[in-house]
Coordinates of C-alpha atoms and ligand atoms in Angstrom, one line a residue:
X1 CA 0.0 0.0 0.0
X2 CA 1.1 3.5 -0.7
X3 CA 0.7 6.1 2.1
X4 CA -0.2 9.8 1.8
X5 CA 3.4 10.8 1.3
X6 CA 3.9 8.3 -1.6
X7 CA 5.8 5.8 0.4
X8 CA 5.3 2.1 -0.4
X9 CA 4.6 0.3 2.9
X10 CA 5.8 -3.3 2.4
X11 CA 7.7 -4.1 5.6
X12 CA 6.4 -5.3 9.0
X13 CA 8.7 -5.7 12.0
X14 CA 7.2 -7.8 14.7
X15 CA 8.4 -7.6 18.4
X16 CA 7.5 -11.1 19.4
X17 CA 8.4 -10.5 23.1
X18 CA 9.8 -7.7 25.3
X19 CA 11.7 -10.2 27.3
X20 CA 15.5 -10.7 26.8
X21 CA 18.3 -12.8 28.1
X22 CA 20.8 -9.9 28.0
X23 CA 20.7 -6.4 29.5
X24 CA 22.6 -4.3 26.9
X25 CA 23.6 -1.0 28.5
X26 CA 22.1 1.1 25.7
X27 CA 18.8 -0.9 25.6
X28 CA 17.8 -1.7 29.2
X29 CA 18.4 -0.3 32.6
X30 CA 20.4 -2.6 34.9
X31 CA 17.4 -3.5 37.0
X32 CA 15.5 -4.5 33.9
X33 CA 12.4 -2.9 32.4
X34 CA 8.8 -3.0 33.5
X35 CA 7.6 -6.0 31.5
X36 CA 4.4 -6.2 29.5
X37 CA 1.8 -8.2 31.5
X38 CA 1.5 -11.7 30.3
X39 CA -2.2 -11.3 29.2
X40 CA -1.3 -8.3 27.2
X41 CA 1.4 -10.1 25.1
X42 CA -0.1 -11.1 21.8
X43 CA -0.5 -14.9 21.4
X44 CA 1.3 -16.5 18.5
X45 CA -1.9 -17.0 16.5
X46 CA -2.8 -13.3 17.0
X47 CA 0.6 -12.4 15.6
X48 CA 0.0 -14.7 12.5
X49 CA -3.4 -13.0 12.0
X50 CA -1.8 -9.6 12.0
X51 CA 0.9 -10.8 9.5
X52 CA -1.8 -12.1 7.2
X53 CA -3.7 -8.8 7.3
X54 CA -0.4 -7.0 6.6
X55 CA 0.4 -9.2 3.6
X56 CA -3.1 -8.6 2.3
X57 CA -2.4 -4.9 2.0
X58 CA 1.0 -5.4 0.3
X59 CA 3.6 -6.3 3.0
X60 CA 6.2 -8.6 1.5
X61 CA 8.9 -8.5 4.1
X62 CA 8.6 -9.6 7.7
X63 CA 11.2 -9.4 10.4
X64 CA 11.0 -10.9 13.9
X65 CA 12.6 -9.0 16.7
X66 CA 12.0 -8.0 20.3
X67 CA 13.3 -8.1 23.1
X68 CA 15.0 -11.3 22.2
X69 CA 12.8 -13.3 19.7
X70 CA 14.5 -16.6 20.6
X71 CA 13.3 -16.5 24.3
X72 CA 9.7 -16.6 23.1
X73 CA 8.4 -20.1 23.6
X74 CA 7.2 -21.6 20.2
X75 CA 9.0 -19.0 18.1
X76 CA 10.0 -21.8 15.6
X77 CA 6.3 -22.6 15.2
X78 CA 5.6 -18.9 14.6
X79 CA 8.2 -18.8 11.9
X80 CA 6.7 -21.9 10.2
X81 CA 3.3 -20.3 10.2
X82 CA 4.6 -17.0 8.8
X83 CA 6.7 -18.8 6.1
X84 CA 3.7 -20.3 4.5
X85 CA 1.7 -17.1 4.1
X86 CA 1.5 -16.6 0.4
X87 CA 3.2 -13.3 -0.5
X88 CA 6.0 -13.2 2.1
X89 CA 9.1 -12.8 0.0
X90 CA 11.6 -12.1 2.8
X91 CA 11.3 -13.6 6.4
X92 CA 14.2 -12.5 8.6
X93 CA 15.0 -12.3 12.3
X94 CA 17.1 -9.9 14.4
X95 CA 18.7 -11.7 17.4
X96 CA 21.5 -11.4 19.9
X97 CA 22.5 -14.9 18.6
X98 CA 22.9 -16.6 22.0
X99 CA 20.3 -19.2 21.4
X100 CA 21.1 -19.8 17.7
X101 CA 23.1 -23.0 18.4
X102 CA 19.8 -24.6 19.6
X103 CA 17.4 -22.8 17.3
X104 CA 19.1 -22.2 13.9
X105 CA 18.2 -25.7 12.5
X106 CA 14.6 -25.4 13.7
X107 CA 14.2 -21.9 12.3
X108 CA 15.7 -22.9 8.9
X109 CA 13.4 -26.0 8.8
X110 CA 10.5 -23.7 9.6
X111 CA 11.3 -21.5 6.6
X112 CA 13.2 -18.5 8.1
X113 CA 15.3 -17.1 5.3
X114 CA 18.1 -15.2 7.2
X115 CA 19.2 -13.6 10.5
X116 CA 20.8 -10.4 11.6
X117 CA 23.0 -11.0 14.7
X118 CA 23.8 -8.1 17.0
X119 CA 27.4 -8.0 18.0
X120 CA 29.0 -4.8 19.4
X121 CA 32.3 -6.1 20.5
X122 CA 34.5 -9.2 19.9
X123 CA 36.6 -9.0 23.0
X124 CA 35.0 -11.2 25.7
X125 CA 35.4 -8.6 28.4
X126 CA 34.1 -5.7 26.3
X127 CA 31.1 -7.8 25.1
X128 CA 30.4 -8.8 28.7
X129 CA 30.5 -5.2 29.8
X130 CA 28.2 -3.9 27.0
X131 CA 25.7 -6.7 27.5
X132 CA 26.0 -6.9 31.3
X133 CA 27.3 -10.4 31.5
X134 CA 26.9 -12.0 28.0
X135 CA 29.4 -14.6 26.7
X136 CA 30.6 -13.6 23.3
X137 CA 31.6 -17.2 22.5
X138 CA 27.9 -18.1 22.5
X139 CA 27.2 -15.5 19.9
X140 CA 30.1 -16.7 17.7
X141 CA 28.8 -20.3 18.0
X142 CA 25.4 -18.9 17.1
X143 CA 26.7 -17.2 14.0
X144 CA 28.4 -20.5 13.0
X145 CA 25.1 -22.4 13.6
X146 CA 23.2 -19.9 11.4
X147 CA 25.7 -20.3 8.7
X148 CA 25.5 -24.1 8.8
X149 CA 21.7 -24.0 8.8
X150 CA 21.8 -21.7 5.7
X151 CA 20.2 -18.7 7.4
X152 CA 22.1 -16.5 5.0
X153 CA 23.2 -13.8 4.2
X154 CA 24.0 -13.2 7.8
X155 CA 24.3 -9.6 8.7
X156 CA 25.9 -8.2 11.8
X157 CA 24.2 -5.3 13.6
X158 CA 26.8 -3.3 15.6
X159 CA 25.8 -0.3 17.7
X160 CA 28.4 2.5 17.6
X161 CA 28.9 3.9 21.1
X162 CA 29.2 7.7 21.5
X163 CA 32.5 7.5 23.4
X164 CA 35.9 6.7 22.1
X165 CA 35.3 7.6 18.4
X166 CA 38.3 8.1 16.2
X167 CA 38.6 10.6 13.3
X168 CA 36.5 8.3 11.1
X169 CA 33.8 8.0 13.7
X170 CA 34.7 4.4 14.6
X171 CA 35.4 3.0 18.0
X172 CA 38.0 0.2 18.8
X173 CA 35.1 -2.2 19.4
X174 CA 33.5 -1.4 16.1
X175 CA 36.8 -1.8 14.4
X176 CA 37.2 -5.3 15.9
X177 CA 33.7 -6.2 14.8
X178 CA 34.5 -4.9 11.2
X179 CA 37.7 -7.0 11.1
X180 CA 35.8 -10.1 12.4
X181 CA 33.1 -9.6 9.8
X182 CA 35.6 -9.2 7.0
X183 CA 37.4 -12.4 8.1
X184 CA 34.1 -14.3 8.2
X185 CA 32.7 -12.8 5.0
X186 CA 29.8 -11.2 6.8
X187 CA 28.2 -7.8 6.2
X188 CA 28.1 -5.3 9.0
X189 CA 25.6 -2.6 9.6
X190 CA 26.7 0.1 12.1
X191 CA 23.9 1.7 14.0
X192 CA 24.2 5.0 15.8
X193 CA 23.4 4.6 19.4
X194 CA 20.2 6.3 20.5
X195 CA 20.1 7.9 23.9
X196 CA 17.4 6.4 25.9
X197 CA 17.5 9.0 28.7
X198 CA 14.2 9.4 30.7
X199 CA 12.7 6.5 28.8
X200 CA 12.4 8.6 25.6
X201 CA 14.3 8.1 22.4
X202 CA 14.5 10.3 19.3
X203 CA 15.6 10.2 15.7
X204 CA 19.4 9.9 15.3
X205 CA 20.9 10.4 11.9
X206 CA 22.0 7.0 10.6
X207 CA 20.1 5.3 13.4
X208 CA 17.8 2.4 13.4
X209 CA 14.6 4.2 12.4
X210 CA 15.8 4.5 8.8
X211 CA 15.2 7.2 6.3
X212 CA 11.8 8.9 6.9
X213 CA 11.3 10.0 3.3
X214 CA 11.6 6.4 2.1
X215 CA 10.3 4.6 5.2
X216 CA 8.5 1.4 4.2
X217 CA 7.9 0.1 7.8
X218 CA 5.1 -0.8 10.1
X219 CA 5.8 -2.3 13.5
X220 CA 3.8 -4.6 15.7
X221 CA 4.7 -4.2 19.4
X222 CA 4.8 -7.1 21.8
X223 CA 1.6 -5.7 23.4
X224 CA -0.3 -5.7 20.2
X225 CA -0.1 -2.2 18.8
X226 CA 0.6 -1.4 15.1
X227 CA 3.0 1.5 15.2
X228 CA 3.6 3.5 12.0
X229 CA 6.9 5.1 13.3
X230 CA 9.6 4.1 15.8
X231 CA 9.9 7.7 16.9
X232 CA 6.3 8.5 17.7
X233 CA 3.8 7.4 20.3
X234 CA 1.1 6.7 17.7
X235 CA -0.1 3.2 18.0
X236 CA -3.3 1.2 17.1
X237 CA -4.4 -1.8 19.1
X238 CA -5.0 -4.9 17.1
X239 CA -7.2 -6.3 19.9
X240 CA -9.4 -3.3 20.0
X241 CA -9.6 -2.5 16.3
X242 CA -8.9 -5.8 14.6
X243 CA -5.7 -6.3 12.6
X244 CA -6.9 -4.9 9.3
X245 CA -8.3 -1.7 10.8
X246 CA -5.3 -1.1 13.1
X247 CA -3.0 -1.5 10.0
X248 CA -5.2 0.8 7.9
X249 CA -5.2 3.6 10.6
X250 CA -1.5 3.3 11.2
X251 CA -0.7 3.7 7.5
X252 CA -3.3 6.6 7.1
X253 CA -1.6 8.4 10.0
X254 CA 2.0 7.5 9.4
X255 CA 3.9 10.7 10.1
X256 CA 6.1 12.3 7.4
X257 CA 9.1 12.1 9.7
X258 CA 9.8 10.7 13.2
X259 CA 10.4 12.8 16.3
X260 CA 10.3 11.1 19.7
X261 CA 8.9 8.0 21.3
X262 CA 8.1 8.4 25.0
X263 CA 5.7 5.6 25.9
X264 CA 7.4 2.3 24.9
X265 CA 10.9 0.9 25.4
X266 CA 13.0 -0.1 22.4
X267 CA 12.6 -3.7 23.5
X268 CA 8.8 -3.5 23.3
X269 CA 8.9 -2.1 19.7
X270 CA 11.9 -4.0 18.5
X271 CA 14.2 -1.3 17.4
Ligands
SAM1 N1 17.5 -8.8 21.0 C1 17.7 -8.7 19.6 C2 19.1 -8.1 19.3 O1 19.7 -7.5 20.2 O2 19.4 -8.2 18.1 C3 16.6 -8.0 18.9 C4 16.0 -6.7 19.5 S1 17.1 -5.3 19.6 C5 16.1 -4.1 20.5 C6 17.2 -4.8 18.0 C7 18.4 -3.9 17.6 O3 18.2 -2.7 18.3 C8 19.7 -4.5 18.0 O4 20.6 -4.5 16.9 C9 20.2 -3.5 19.0 O5 21.6 -3.4 19.0 C10 19.5 -2.2 18.6 N2 19.4 -1.3 19.7 C11 18.9 -1.5 21.0 N3 19.0 -0.3 21.7 C12 19.5 0.6 20.9 C13 19.9 2.0 21.1 N4 19.7 2.6 22.2 N5 20.4 2.6 20.0 C14 20.6 2.0 18.8 N6 20.3 0.7 18.6 C15 19.7 0.0 19.6
SF4_2 FE1 18.3 -7.7 24.6 FE2 18.7 -7.0 22.1 FE3 18.1 -5.1 23.9 FE4 20.4 -6.3 24.0 S1 19.7 -5.0 22.4 S2 19.1 -5.9 25.8 S3 20.0 -8.3 23.3 S4 16.8 -6.7 23.2

């Protein structure tokens, strides 16, 4: 579908959970976030219904994200149900990779096409510091498992910290990740870190929201809202309105450009 600013809306990002097995410093406070109530989290069959309605209006690309999508029980069954929707040309997942050794074969068998793996540092101590305790060896094993399972091309998402930038705007961690990706033949996407101060976050040039003038995205939050823009509080409940109506309203009101989101965490919307 084409919106009022001439943008083709063909991409749905689904936050399948707000839960996560890491606590990245730029994403979550150390004491965790206020979690969505269990009964407010969309059931898997509700997510599939939203995806079908989105494909009906022209969505061809779906990405599962979160929170950490692989901590959602039954995620492989969700993948399998999405993969058979006629019209889905690209089915991808953004993950921290920790659980890929277990899940990569199941996801590939279910019909997932590819994964983006988040990796902000290769050095074990730096990775543990950024993720508050994560073990980078598990991510590296996850990348290997994804490769073996054929979830390719694997892309690496690397958040660029504000501090420690050199003349080219890179940090030592980012340089390490770039070198690792080069060695492994993986593509890297560097993402500008957004400041999540006071629970708000705003557009950052080169950040994860993308280019507003060409934005093709809709998002489904883990608590069942269709959001037309990452940097806005506009959201339409699929339980209250039904999936088709929520999607229709979100596209009709998709802002020309993002500004600030103040009522949801990144993990609820999926970045
Ligand atoms: N848990 C999965 C992961 O880490 O890949 C998926 C969800 S995570 C919210 C999606 C992406 O958003 C990740 O690549 C993460 O690095 C990025 N992200 C999280 N907080 C961010 C921030 N404050 N600024 C920029 N990117 C951020
Ligand atoms: Fe979890 Fe991903 Fe957020 Fe890190 S960026 S805390 S892995 S949701």
